[in-house]
Structures are given as structure tokens and as C-alpha cells.
């Protein structure tokens, strides 16, 4: 893992903030003192009083919380650098308040070997402004047939194992992977969508798909694979995370597995919490994602589950696609939407309009993914890494895709008005993003 | 040299040796005692005895084997028997004959002992029910390989002077191993502490019900062991369906000096052969003084002589 800690960095104190730590439930006026890249002190006593010899940043009453951890980020490096590199993704992340991004193995070549895990880590260390960890493929070439060197990949730094955008259709392969992964206590993150049922599908099956004349996939394709996996988890005892679920039935399946004492968690993408299939409207390909956007009532069920604590993690599922792949007939267009930079403000819609408590929302993007992945980030505590963000909860702005930092511009929120702006992002105590921007804060290298 | 009749093995009164399950302490001990004597005889210049003189032994191998087949052949010849090797790969089985028809045909030739290896678990027992002679199991599928377990026991007993109380770690592809199953049976009967060490993909189901302690971490599994018994990993299991690669298997489950250093300083290293050097065992360990792999081969002939003698003792004398 790259080490950003700079022992010579000056002490910084962030005062006059609304300090929120989702892990402990702390939400009070105060401040945070940063020394040598870690949180040296925090609390109400730092609200007004800056210790001597420190650089002072006045948060002006805005929210100060741990930097976000985004568990599902696709980049194009290696292989599709024209879409996104680790560097460009990391700048988008910093601007969006994401201080740790977990990149997916769906690259060219696929991250299924020790040398490639090493490659990602070295490229990230040299080029990225936020923490980058990689998942490794759980099957060779993401083909769903032969398992990868899970033990050696984990030693090399792979934080979890995924089959990327592909579901493993072969039940035996899935069983063997789970059995084997358990010996290493490795986390298996699976995209659950039956490959046969979802073949050629480009949206959710239902009235709209019928009207648009598009091949659809019913949500049962997701539930079948998920329930199969959960039975295998029960048999093998492996640690399992359903990457992005999209309907009430999946939530029920995960809840039932949790009640049986299995080590199972689930994630949902921000797109599925905010959007539904009707947003596709007249074949708008920026709304073509995987799993597909579902019916409005599915979205409502996901929000309800988030409020009840049944959803562990929210991800951006940032997936840059270039114009050529999106300006296609809907059924031929690539899946995916960018989201790193808009993750937080878009999620805040659920707080402003959706009745989701701010701490609940932040928990799913900070301490919960951290716990799942074994990261020391994602919380405010003495000694924890100083990955911090300050954001203005109420500031409205209109998304302009040309101003987004991602190399690809396929945002479904283009031209949307959103509320909430990240004012400052710190990674290991160093400022990697400031709004409004100041030239020296753009890059640390 | 002058013995005319086979010696009995007290406690062993079966006409066949099909499995290690159910062998008594007395039977195992007397077979090992017989084998001990055979081992001494095998070190003399004149190794030939005639306790099986006039008897016919058929080696019926449905699976290719070099070691076991030649070991049985040598054992039988040293006891004075006539030996016929049936190469089943080119026999009537290839022409569609069933196992039982083959058994009946061979039975009509009036052999005294048939040594059988078959790729299907239970096949040797099935065959034994249809013939009048003795049947010795030389390996049936993933079920049993009794003479291998007995020769392992003999090797251990000769090196350590006892079996009871020893910590024996059997490591590798337990799931598919008949050697492991037979060894677990006899070691448990002789009151050794048996551990099995394998990734979960190569673990049998419900290992605790087999009377062993299961470890998926080899460093823990061999800690304090008196005996580290490695098993062969079949090549077809290394391609990703059970184990990701030979490299990863060697790293986490291959016996190298670092893992061996967790065992007792005088721990013995065993392997039933043939070895995959650099997959389940480091080359330098295979050739190390603590390795008794060559002794195992030597004891193999002695144990098979003892077994042939003991089953032949159950045959009518005239």
C-alpha cells in the first residue's frame, strides 16, 4: 500500500467545524488537529482554540468528516487509459471527497496476477493524489473458470477479490473460490446477475422495456445468483459482499443471511439509490448501467433499506466510458456511469429530500467499507490517518460535465442541480483538493 | 529358507486385505512383526523363501502403477510364488468386458492371490465377492490403499520405536487420497494423533468425523509434529479448480525448510511417491537425512510379503 505520510508536513488544525464521525456517532461543533499525517486530537475544545505553530483552517461551521471510501471504481489503467487513468480518477476522487478508492480488476490485462497488483500499486503511488487499493480477479481473466492465486495476490496487496462486471455462472467454480478464499480470510465481492438470464439485456425488464423495444433482464436474475451464493457462503463460511444489489428481494436475501449469522454484506451504487428506469426516457445511454436501473418502487425499497441499516456500503460504481461507446443505439452502448466527483452531493439528496439521516448516509461511505476491507481509514479518532473532508452541506450547483475532472464525461447527473460541495480534501494530512481552487493545492507531486 | 508353510498373523484371519478400516491393533502389530522379519531377510544375499511355492499370484492393475505393481511382484517372487502381471490397459476390459466377467474369467484360471488396483472406490471389494482366492487391495479409487498405510506404519515404528502418541501431520491433497484414508484408519487404531493439512478445496467433508484434527494453515498443522507425511498432488488439480497454481500451492502447502522447522527437530519426512519436487516438497527436503522416503520403498516390499503370507495362510493347505 502506498505510504503518503509526510513526516515534515506542518501541523494543521481545522477549527470551527461541525465534526461528524459516523463510527462513534459524534456530531458536534469542534475541530481536528493533524500532525504528521494522523489525527493528533479532536473535539469541542478545538472549535475556537488553535494550538500554537499550526496552520489554521477555519471550516466556517461546515461539516468535517472522514474522507469517503469508494469500494467500486473502474478506471482504464492499464489498457484503456483514454477513458481514465489512476491519476485522473484520483483527481476526480479528491474533488468528490473520496480519499480511498478501490479499483476493480476489469482492465486489460485483467488484474489476476501478482505482478499486476504490484503495477497498480506503483502507478498509484507515483500518480494518484488519494489512496488507491486494488481488488484482484477471483478467476483467471475474469472468465469464471479457474481461480486465481488468491493467497499470493492477497500478500501482494489485493484488498479483496472480485469478478468485476462478470458474474460467475458456474456454481462449482463459485463454491471452490469461496472454499479456497476462506482459508485466507479473503473477502469475495461478487456482482450478482445470472449470466444466462442477463445475456444481451440492456435494461430492466418491464413495461418500459416493452415499450422501448429493448431486451430486458428481470431482477430475478440478480436474486437467483445472490441466493445461490448465500447458500454457498453458508456451506463454506467465506466472507462475502454482494457488490451492487438493486431490488427489495436482494435486500431480503441478505438480511436473512445476516440473521443466520453469515458474514455477508451488501453494497448499492449511488445510481440505484437516486435514479430509476424511467430516467432512461428516450434511450439516454448515460443511464445504461449494470445492474440496470430498476422500477421506482425498487429504488424506494433501497432507500428504505439504507435508513434501516440493511445496506452496508454505497459506491459510486464510477465507470468511465468514452463518447464513442456511449453514442450508440441503446442496446449497443456500453454500460457504466462516472460518479466519483458527484458521489457525495448526489448522495446528499437522500438527506435533503429523502429522509436519510446524515450519519447513516456517511457511515455507508466511510467506516462501514473501512471495516469490511480492514482499512484504518474512515473514522475520526486519535491516531487514525488524517483523511478528512470539509463540505458545505447546502451549497447548490449545477453539474457541468465539461468541468468534471474525470477523463470521460458520461455522467447521468450532467446538468442536474445538486446540493453539497466538497470544500477541502486531505489525504494523510495533506490538502489534495480545495474549493474554490487555489493553484498550489491541485497536486502534491 | 526352509519354511514350507506361511506364518499366521495373529489377529488377522481374513482371506482378503481390502481396507484398513476395522483392522485390530493385534492384526496390525502382527503384520508389522512379520514384515520386520521379511525386511531383515530382504537385506540378506539370498532373499528367496518358498512359503508361497506353487502358488499363483495375479497382479490385476486397472490403473497404471510402477512402484506398487513391481513391489508386489518382487514380494511374491521372494516368497516363491509364480506371478502374472495383467496389463489391463490392453486387455479385454478395453473390449467392453465388465469387471465381474473379468473376475470370473481369472477365477477360472485358479489363482491363489489376486492383487487388484482399480480406479473406482469399492471395485476391489466387489471383485473379491466373486472369486475363490485371496484378494489384496492395491488401491481402489479414492478409498483405500492398505499396504501403503502398513508400510508407512512400519517405517515409522522402525524409526521411532513406537506409533502410539506420535503426532502425524498428513499434508496435501487429502480429499482425493486413498493413502490418506488408509493411514488415518491405521494411525488412529494405533493411537497416534493424526492431523490433516490441506486447503479447504482439498479437504474431505466432515474431517472431524474421521477422528483427525484438520488444519488449513500448514505452519500450524505441522507445529510440533513427529511425522510430516506429504501426499502427491495430481497435475489436473493444480489448474485452478482446486488449487490456483503450483506456485501458490508450493508457497502455502509445499514442505520447505521454513515450514519443516515448525515440526519437532527429529521429525521424519515421508512421501508415498512419486514426488512432484517443487510442488509439494522442496527438493532439498526430499533428499534430506530426515526424509525416510527411500526406506518407505524398502518397507513396501517387506510389508507386501507379510500381507501375502498372512492372506495365503487362510487358503486351504491341500
XYZ file of N, CA and C in Angstrom, chain A residues 128-312:
555
model
N -1.270 9.030 -8.193
C -2.592 9.330 -7.641
C -2.470 10.243 -6.427
N -3.468 11.094 -6.228
C -3.443 12.009 -5.081
C -4.284 11.482 -3.913
N -4.968 10.364 -4.110
C -5.686 9.743 -2.985
C -5.178 8.310 -2.845
N -5.592 7.660 -1.768
C -5.211 6.257 -1.591
C -5.901 5.398 -2.636
N -5.150 4.469 -3.182
C -5.721 3.536 -4.152
C -5.398 2.133 -3.685
N -6.411 1.294 -3.599
C -6.193 -0.137 -3.351
C -6.894 -0.889 -4.467
N -6.377 -2.041 -4.774
C -6.985 -2.780 -5.876
C -7.605 -4.088 -5.402
N -8.727 -4.419 -6.022
C -9.227 -5.776 -5.895
C -8.549 -6.583 -6.989
N -8.377 -7.850 -6.749
C -7.843 -8.724 -7.791
C -8.972 -9.614 -8.294
N -8.760 -10.117 -9.497
C -9.753 -11.024 -10.074
C -9.797 -12.306 -9.259
N -10.976 -12.874 -9.086
C -11.046 -14.162 -8.385
C -10.964 -15.336 -9.350
N -11.214 -15.077 -10.637
C -10.943 -16.135 -11.619
C -10.034 -15.574 -12.704
N -9.230 -16.452 -13.274
C -8.239 -16.033 -14.258
C -8.932 -15.382 -15.456
N -8.501 -14.186 -15.791
C -9.073 -13.475 -16.926
C -10.535 -13.107 -16.737
N -11.036 -13.172 -15.504
C -12.463 -12.941 -15.191
C -13.357 -13.898 -15.980
N -12.818 -15.038 -16.340
C -13.574 -15.954 -17.186
C -14.526 -16.860 -16.398
N -14.400 -16.823 -15.076
C -15.328 -17.622 -14.274
C -15.038 -19.109 -14.293
N -13.809 -19.486 -14.642
C -13.500 -20.916 -14.749
C -12.481 -21.370 -13.706
N -11.308 -20.741 -13.723
C -10.251 -21.186 -12.821
C -9.916 -20.091 -11.823
N -9.763 -20.491 -10.579
C -9.480 -19.478 -9.564
C -8.055 -18.942 -9.684
N -7.889 -17.718 -9.202
C -6.573 -17.086 -9.252
C -5.774 -17.415 -7.994
N -4.555 -16.929 -7.952
C -3.676 -17.179 -6.799
C -4.080 -16.259 -5.638
N -5.183 -16.592 -5.032
C -5.774 -15.723 -4.016
C -4.799 -15.449 -2.868
N -4.078 -16.451 -2.445
C -3.126 -16.274 -1.341
C -1.993 -15.323 -1.690
N -1.400 -15.541 -2.837
C -0.255 -14.713 -3.230
C -0.704 -13.301 -3.605
N -1.870 -13.193 -4.231
C -2.392 -11.870 -4.596
C -2.692 -11.058 -3.343
N -3.224 -11.735 -2.348
C -3.515 -11.048 -1.092
C -2.217 -10.551 -0.448
N -1.204 -11.394 -0.467
C 0.090 -10.971 0.084
C 0.657 -9.793 -0.672
N 0.395 -9.762 -1.990
C 0.923 -8.673 -2.809
C 0.169 -7.375 -2.560
N -0.995 -7.450 -1.924
C -1.712 -6.228 -1.596
C -3.143 -6.158 -2.092
N -3.623 -7.182 -2.764
C -5.024 -7.162 -3.204
C -5.913 -7.115 -1.966
N -6.858 -6.176 -1.978
C -7.627 -5.938 -0.752
C -8.864 -6.829 -0.671
N -9.309 -7.307 -1.836
C -10.468 -8.198 -1.906
C -10.441 -8.824 -3.283
N -11.391 -9.733 -3.512
C -11.406 -10.462 -4.778
C -12.776 -10.336 -5.429
N -12.734 -10.032 -6.717
C -13.958 -9.723 -7.420
C -13.909 -10.361 -8.794
N -15.065 -10.584 -9.372
C -15.065 -10.984 -10.769
C -15.504 -9.809 -11.638
N -15.297 -8.590 -11.113
C -15.586 -7.384 -11.868
C -17.042 -7.306 -12.265
N -17.253 -6.961 -13.526
C -18.630 -6.810 -14.004
C -19.240 -8.144 -14.393
N -18.453 -9.213 -14.296
C -18.944 -10.528 -14.693
C -19.411 -11.297 -13.462
N -20.535 -11.970 -13.618
C -20.964 -12.903 -12.582
C -20.403 -14.278 -12.905
N -20.105 -15.036 -11.878
C -19.667 -16.411 -12.100
C -20.911 -17.284 -12.211
N -21.115 -17.825 -13.380
C -22.313 -18.624 -13.614
C -22.162 -20.053 -13.117
N -20.919 -20.534 -13.147
C -20.673 -21.925 -12.782
C -20.665 -22.072 -11.251
N -21.639 -22.781 -10.755
C -21.803 -22.898 -9.303
C -20.619 -23.601 -8.653
N -20.082 -24.560 -9.356
C -18.935 -25.274 -8.807
C -17.729 -24.351 -8.654
N -17.485 -23.542 -9.683
C -16.375 -22.593 -9.595
C -16.571 -21.661 -8.403
N -17.795 -21.177 -8.252
C -18.073 -20.249 -7.152
C -17.833 -20.939 -5.813
N -18.261 -22.184 -5.705
C -18.051 -22.924 -4.458
C -16.561 -23.074 -4.159
N -15.782 -23.425 -5.180
C -14.354 -23.644 -4.959
C -13.660 -22.341 -4.558
N -14.048 -21.242 -5.214
C -13.449 -19.947 -4.883
C -13.760 -19.581 -3.432
N -15.012 -19.772 -3.034
C -15.396 -19.412 -1.665
C -14.679 -20.297 -0.649
N -14.608 -21.594 -0.947
C -13.908 -22.521 -0.058
C -12.459 -22.104 0.115
N -11.837 -21.812 -1.026
C -10.409 -21.504 -1.011
C -10.152 -20.152 -0.348
N -11.009 -19.178 -0.665
C -10.825 -17.830 -0.120
C -10.938 -17.831 1.400
N -11.771 -18.715 1.906
C -11.978 -18.752 3.354
C -10.670 -19.047 4.095
N -9.834 -19.899 3.526
C -8.576 -20.237 4.198
C -7.697 -19.012 4.397
N -7.881 -18.007 3.557
C -7.055 -16.800 3.644
C -7.850 -15.636 4.243
N -9.072 -15.919 4.691
C -9.966 -14.890 5.195
C -10.113 -13.754 4.180
N -10.106 -14.129 2.904
C -10.197 -13.121 1.840
C -11.662 -12.772 1.596
N -11.898 -11.493 1.345
C -13.261 -11.031 1.071
C -13.585 -11.241 -0.403
N -14.708 -11.916 -0.651
C -15.178 -12.141 -2.023
C -16.291 -11.141 -2.312
N -16.075 -10.345 -3.360
C -17.050 -9.324 -3.749
C -17.618 -9.741 -5.102
N -18.907 -9.970 -5.144
C -19.473 -10.539 -6.373
C -20.592 -9.679 -6.936
N -20.499 -9.460 -8.246
C -21.602 -8.843 -8.986
C -22.593 -9.956 -9.288
N -23.804 -9.843 -8.772
C -24.732 -10.970 -8.869
C -25.755 -10.741 -9.967
N -25.562 -11.422 -11.049
C -26.514 -11.319 -12.157
C -26.337 -12.568 -13.018
N -27.319 -13.421 -13.015
C -27.212 -14.673 -13.757
C -26.800 -14.409 -15.203
N -25.648 -14.962 -15.624
C -25.136 -14.622 -16.959
C -26.049 -15.083 -18.091
N -26.761 -16.165 -17.898
C -27.644 -16.623 -18.976
C -28.880 -15.744 -19.088
N -29.468 -15.438 -17.926
C -30.681 -14.619 -17.958
C -30.393 -13.194 -18.412
N -29.189 -12.703 -18.131
C -28.907 -11.303 -18.442
C -28.241 -11.123 -19.800
N -28.026 -12.228 -20.489
C -27.366 -12.141 -21.783
C -28.116 -11.196 -22.722
N -27.385 -10.278 -23.330
C -27.920 -9.311 -24.300
C -28.898 -8.299 -23.717
N -29.186 -8.384 -22.440
C -30.165 -7.455 -21.875
C -29.561 -6.065 -21.783
N -30.370 -5.035 -22.042
C -29.809 -3.701 -21.896
C -30.548 -2.851 -20.883
N -31.639 -3.350 -20.327
C -32.296 -2.611 -19.242
C -33.157 -3.561 -18.424
N -33.810 -2.968 -17.409
C -34.691 -3.750 -16.556
C -35.890 -4.246 -17.360
N -36.288 -5.480 -17.150
C -37.470 -5.998 -17.831
C -38.713 -5.380 -17.209
N -39.641 -5.021 -18.031
C -40.856 -4.411 -17.509
C -41.561 -3.638 -18.598
N -42.512 -2.842 -18.173
C -43.328 -2.104 -19.135
C -42.478 -1.226 -20.038
N -41.528 -0.516 -19.407
C -40.745 0.431 -20.193
C -39.904 -0.285 -21.252
N -39.295 -1.394 -20.856
C -38.503 -2.161 -21.822
C -39.392 -2.626 -22.966
N -40.606 -3.027 -22.622
C -41.530 -3.467 -23.661
C -41.857 -2.322 -24.613
N -42.147 -1.157 -24.039
C -42.483 -0.015 -24.881
C -41.307 0.429 -25.736
N -40.115 0.404 -25.146
C -38.934 0.871 -25.883
C -38.428 -0.191 -26.855
N -38.944 -1.400 -26.712
C -38.488 -2.474 -27.592
C -37.065 -2.899 -27.297
N -36.693 -2.823 -26.015
C -35.328 -3.199 -25.632
C -35.349 -4.537 -24.894
N -34.319 -5.372 -25.108
C -34.255 -6.630 -24.361
C -34.010 -6.341 -22.880
N -34.818 -6.921 -22.026
C -34.711 -6.631 -20.599
C -34.263 -7.834 -19.800
N -33.765 -7.559 -18.615
C -33.442 -8.636 -17.678
C -34.242 -8.389 -16.406
N -34.945 -9.416 -15.976
C -35.756 -9.296 -14.764
C -34.850 -9.330 -13.541
N -35.280 -8.675 -12.482
C -34.456 -8.641 -11.269
C -34.244 -10.027 -10.671
N -35.068 -10.986 -11.067
C -34.880 -12.345 -10.545
C -33.492 -12.892 -10.914
N -32.926 -12.379 -12.013
C -31.583 -12.821 -12.409
C -30.561 -12.466 -11.327
N -30.782 -11.324 -10.697
C -29.895 -10.907 -9.601
C -30.138 -11.761 -8.357
N -31.396 -11.984 -8.065
C -31.755 -12.688 -6.830
C -31.315 -14.158 -6.885
N -31.450 -14.764 -8.055
C -31.063 -16.175 -8.188
C -29.585 -16.366 -7.867
N -28.750 -15.544 -8.495
C -27.312 -15.678 -8.264
C -26.957 -15.334 -6.818
N -27.595 -14.292 -6.294
C -27.323 -13.901 -4.907
C -27.714 -15.018 -3.937
N -28.896 -15.575 -4.121
C -29.338 -16.620 -3.187
C -28.482 -17.881 -3.310
N -28.063 -18.188 -4.509
C -27.140 -19.317 -4.695
C -25.851 -19.054 -3.918
N -25.313 -17.848 -4.112
C -24.062 -17.500 -3.422
C -24.223 -17.615 -1.908
N -25.352 -17.152 -1.406
C -25.545 -17.151 0.044
C -25.607 -18.578 0.591
N -26.179 -19.487 -0.194
C -26.171 -20.895 0.221
C -24.735 -21.429 0.253
N -23.957 -21.027 -0.731
C -22.560 -21.485 -0.763
C -21.761 -20.866 0.384
N -22.086 -19.630 0.723
C -21.411 -18.985 1.859
C -21.753 -19.736 3.144
N -22.979 -20.149 3.239
C -23.404 -20.903 4.423
C -22.631 -22.208 4.528
N -22.390 -22.826 3.384
C -21.672 -24.102 3.392
C -20.185 -23.910 3.634
N -19.619 -22.821 3.091
C -18.163 -22.676 3.129
C -17.669 -21.791 4.269
N -18.528 -20.896 4.756
C -18.087 -19.986 5.808
C -17.240 -18.828 5.322
N -17.263 -18.556 4.018
C -16.434 -17.480 3.470
C -17.023 -16.107 3.791
N -16.182 -15.073 3.617
C -16.651 -13.684 3.773
C -17.111 -13.187 2.413
N -18.318 -12.663 2.363
C -18.936 -12.377 1.070
C -19.595 -11.008 1.091
N -19.405 -10.284 -0.018
C -20.048 -8.983 -0.168
C -20.725 -8.932 -1.531
N -22.036 -8.725 -1.527
C -22.765 -8.557 -2.791
C -22.493 -7.134 -3.260
N -21.840 -6.999 -4.415
C -21.257 -5.710 -4.810
C -22.295 -4.610 -4.958
N -23.269 -4.823 -5.807
C -24.290 -3.788 -6.004
C -25.629 -4.470 -6.232
N -26.455 -4.448 -5.214
C -27.788 -5.026 -5.361
C -28.739 -3.913 -5.787
N -29.903 -4.292 -6.293
C -30.762 -3.272 -6.888
C -32.254 -3.481 -6.628
N -32.610 -4.410 -5.753
C -34.055 -4.597 -5.544
C -34.348 -5.116 -4.137
N -35.601 -5.020 -3.760
C -36.031 -5.389 -2.405
C -35.784 -6.868 -2.111
N -35.969 -7.710 -3.112
C -35.796 -9.144 -2.906
C -34.355 -9.473 -2.508
N -33.400 -8.749 -3.093
C -31.992 -8.973 -2.742
C -31.711 -8.537 -1.307
N -32.335 -7.439 -0.921
C -32.142 -6.974 0.461
C -32.657 -8.034 1.431
N -33.815 -8.578 1.116
C -34.393 -9.609 1.984
C -33.468 -10.823 2.070
N -32.882 -11.199 0.938
C -31.987 -12.363 0.929
C -30.768 -12.104 1.813
N -30.205 -10.899 1.710
C -29.018 -10.568 2.511
C -29.386 -10.481 3.991
N -30.529 -9.887 4.276
C -30.965 -9.775 5.673
C -31.150 -11.156 6.292
N -31.711 -12.068 5.515
C -31.927 -13.404 6.042
C -30.597 -14.120 6.274
N -29.633 -13.896 5.390
C -28.309 -14.500 5.576
C -27.628 -13.934 6.817
N -27.772 -12.623 7.013
C -27.181 -11.995 8.210
C -27.817 -12.571 9.471
N -29.122 -12.796 9.402
C -29.820 -13.341 10.567
C -29.358 -14.763 10.874
N -28.886 -15.468 9.852
C -28.365 -16.819 10.079
C -26.914 -16.784 10.553
N -26.381 -15.579 10.728
C -25.030 -15.447 11.283
C -23.928 -15.516 10.251
N -24.260 -15.403 8.976
C -23.222 -15.482 7.948
C -22.483 -14.155 7.836
N -21.224 -14.213 7.416
C -20.519 -12.959 7.237
C -20.755 -12.437 5.830
N -21.890 -11.795 5.726
C -22.387 -11.314 4.441
C -22.730 -9.829 4.558
N -22.386 -9.079 3.533
C -22.734 -7.659 3.487
C -23.174 -7.339 2.064
N -23.725 -6.143 1.904
C -24.131 -5.760 0.549
C -23.880 -4.292 0.295
N -23.701 -3.993 -0.962
C -23.499 -2.615 -1.384
C -24.546 -2.234 -2.402
N -24.661 -0.924 -2.600
C -25.580 -0.437 -3.624
C -24.905 0.765 -4.274
N -25.134 0.936 -5.563
C -24.500 2.076 -6.223
C -25.374 3.301 -6.037
N -24.739 4.453 -6.038
C -25.475 5.705 -5.844
C -26.533 5.863 -6.934
N -26.236 5.351 -8.119
C -27.188 5.476 -9.228
C -28.519 4.812 -8.896
N -28.438 3.642 -8.238
C -29.673 2.911 -7.952
C -30.437 3.498 -6.777
N -29.754 4.322 -5.979
C -30.446 4.982 -4.871
C -31.155 6.246 -5.335
N -30.710 6.803 -6.461
C -31.227 8.104 -6.898
C -32.095 7.977 -8.150
N -31.709 7.094 -9.049
C -32.350 7.041 -10.361
C -33.224 5.800 -10.487
N -34.099 5.817 -11.456
C -34.853 4.602 -11.783
C -34.971 4.485 -13.291
N -35.583 3.416 -13.748
C -35.581 3.129 -15.187
C -36.266 4.220 -16.008
N -37.192 4.947 -15.395
C -37.881 5.990 -16.153
C -36.940 7.109 -16.590
N -35.805 7.241 -15.864
C -34.837 8.269 -16.244
C -34.220 7.990 -17.608
N -34.302 6.744 -18.054
C -33.741 6.408 -19.368
C -34.462 7.197 -20.455
N -35.761 7.438 -20.220
C -36.534 8.258 -21.148
C -36.308 7.821 -22.576
N -35.964 8.782 -23.451
C -35.787 8.432 -24.860
C -34.390 7.861 -25.124
N -34.135 6.699 -24.648
C -32.884 5.982 -24.943
C -31.633 6.762 -24.528
N -31.642 7.305 -23.335
C -30.460 8.055 -22.888
C -29.409 7.074 -22.358
N -28.360 6.918 -23.112
C -27.395 5.850 -22.821
C -26.552 6.128 -21.575
N -26.511 7.391 -21.123
C -25.768 7.663 -19.890
C -26.449 7.018 -18.678
N -27.678 6.568 -18.890
C -28.392 5.898 -17.802
C -28.359 4.382 -17.959
N -27.516 3.923 -18.867
C -27.371 2.479 -19.038
C -26.247 2.005 -18.122
N -26.618 1.291 -17.100
C -25.639 0.837 -16.100
C -25.889 -0.640 -15.803
N -24.999 -1.198 -15.001
C -25.093 -2.611 -14.642
C -25.025 -2.735 -13.146
N -25.928 -3.374 -12.419
C -27.212 -3.863 -12.904
C -28.051 -2.716 -13.458
N -29.076 -2.982 -14.265
C -29.835 -1.897 -14.859
C -30.635 -1.138 -13.806
N -30.938 0.125 -14.107
C -31.821 0.884 -13.219
C -33.156 0.154 -13.169
N -33.713 0.061 -11.957
C -34.949 -0.707 -11.775
C -36.156 0.227 -11.688
N -37.274 -0.336 -11.316
C -38.527 0.415 -11.208
C -38.453 1.382 -10.016
N -39.282 2.425 -10.020
C -39.262 3.391 -8.904
C -39.448 2.734 -7.551
N -40.299 1.707 -7.472
C -40.518 1.091 -6.155
C -39.285 0.314 -5.671
N -38.476 -0.177 -6.588
C -37.226 -0.820 -6.174
C -36.276 0.213 -5.566
N -36.197 1.360 -6.215
C -35.351 2.434 -5.691
C -35.819 2.823 -4.292
N -37.130 2.972 -4.128
C -37.656 3.360 -2.814
C -37.318 2.301 -1.768
N -37.366 1.053 -2.158
C -37.039 -0.034 -1.218
C -35.565 0.043 -0.810
N -34.699 0.433 -1.754
C -33.275 0.550 -1.430
C -33.044 1.682 -0.434
N -33.734 2.807 -0.653
C -33.585 3.945 0.272
C -34.092 3.550 1.657
N -35.220 2.857 1.669
C -35.783 2.399 2.940
C -34.784 1.484 3.663
N -34.168 0.593 2.910
C -33.198 -0.347 3.481
C -31.977 0.401 4.013
N -31.589 1.455 3.311
C -30.454 2.264 3.774
C -30.776 2.888 5.127
N -31.979 3.418 5.244
C -32.403 4.043 6.502
C -32.398 3.022 7.630
N -32.826 1.808 7.306
C -32.902 0.774 8.337
C -31.553 0.127 8.636
N -30.537 0.522 7.905
C -29.205 -0.041 8.156
C -28.973 -1.372 7.462
N -29.841 -1.716 6.512
C -29.699 -3.007 5.833
C -28.709 -2.935 4.673
N -28.315 -1.725 4.313
C -27.313 -1.589 3.252
C -26.005 -1.144 3.898
N -24.968 -1.900 3.644
C -23.703 -1.654 4.333
C -22.866 -0.584 3.656
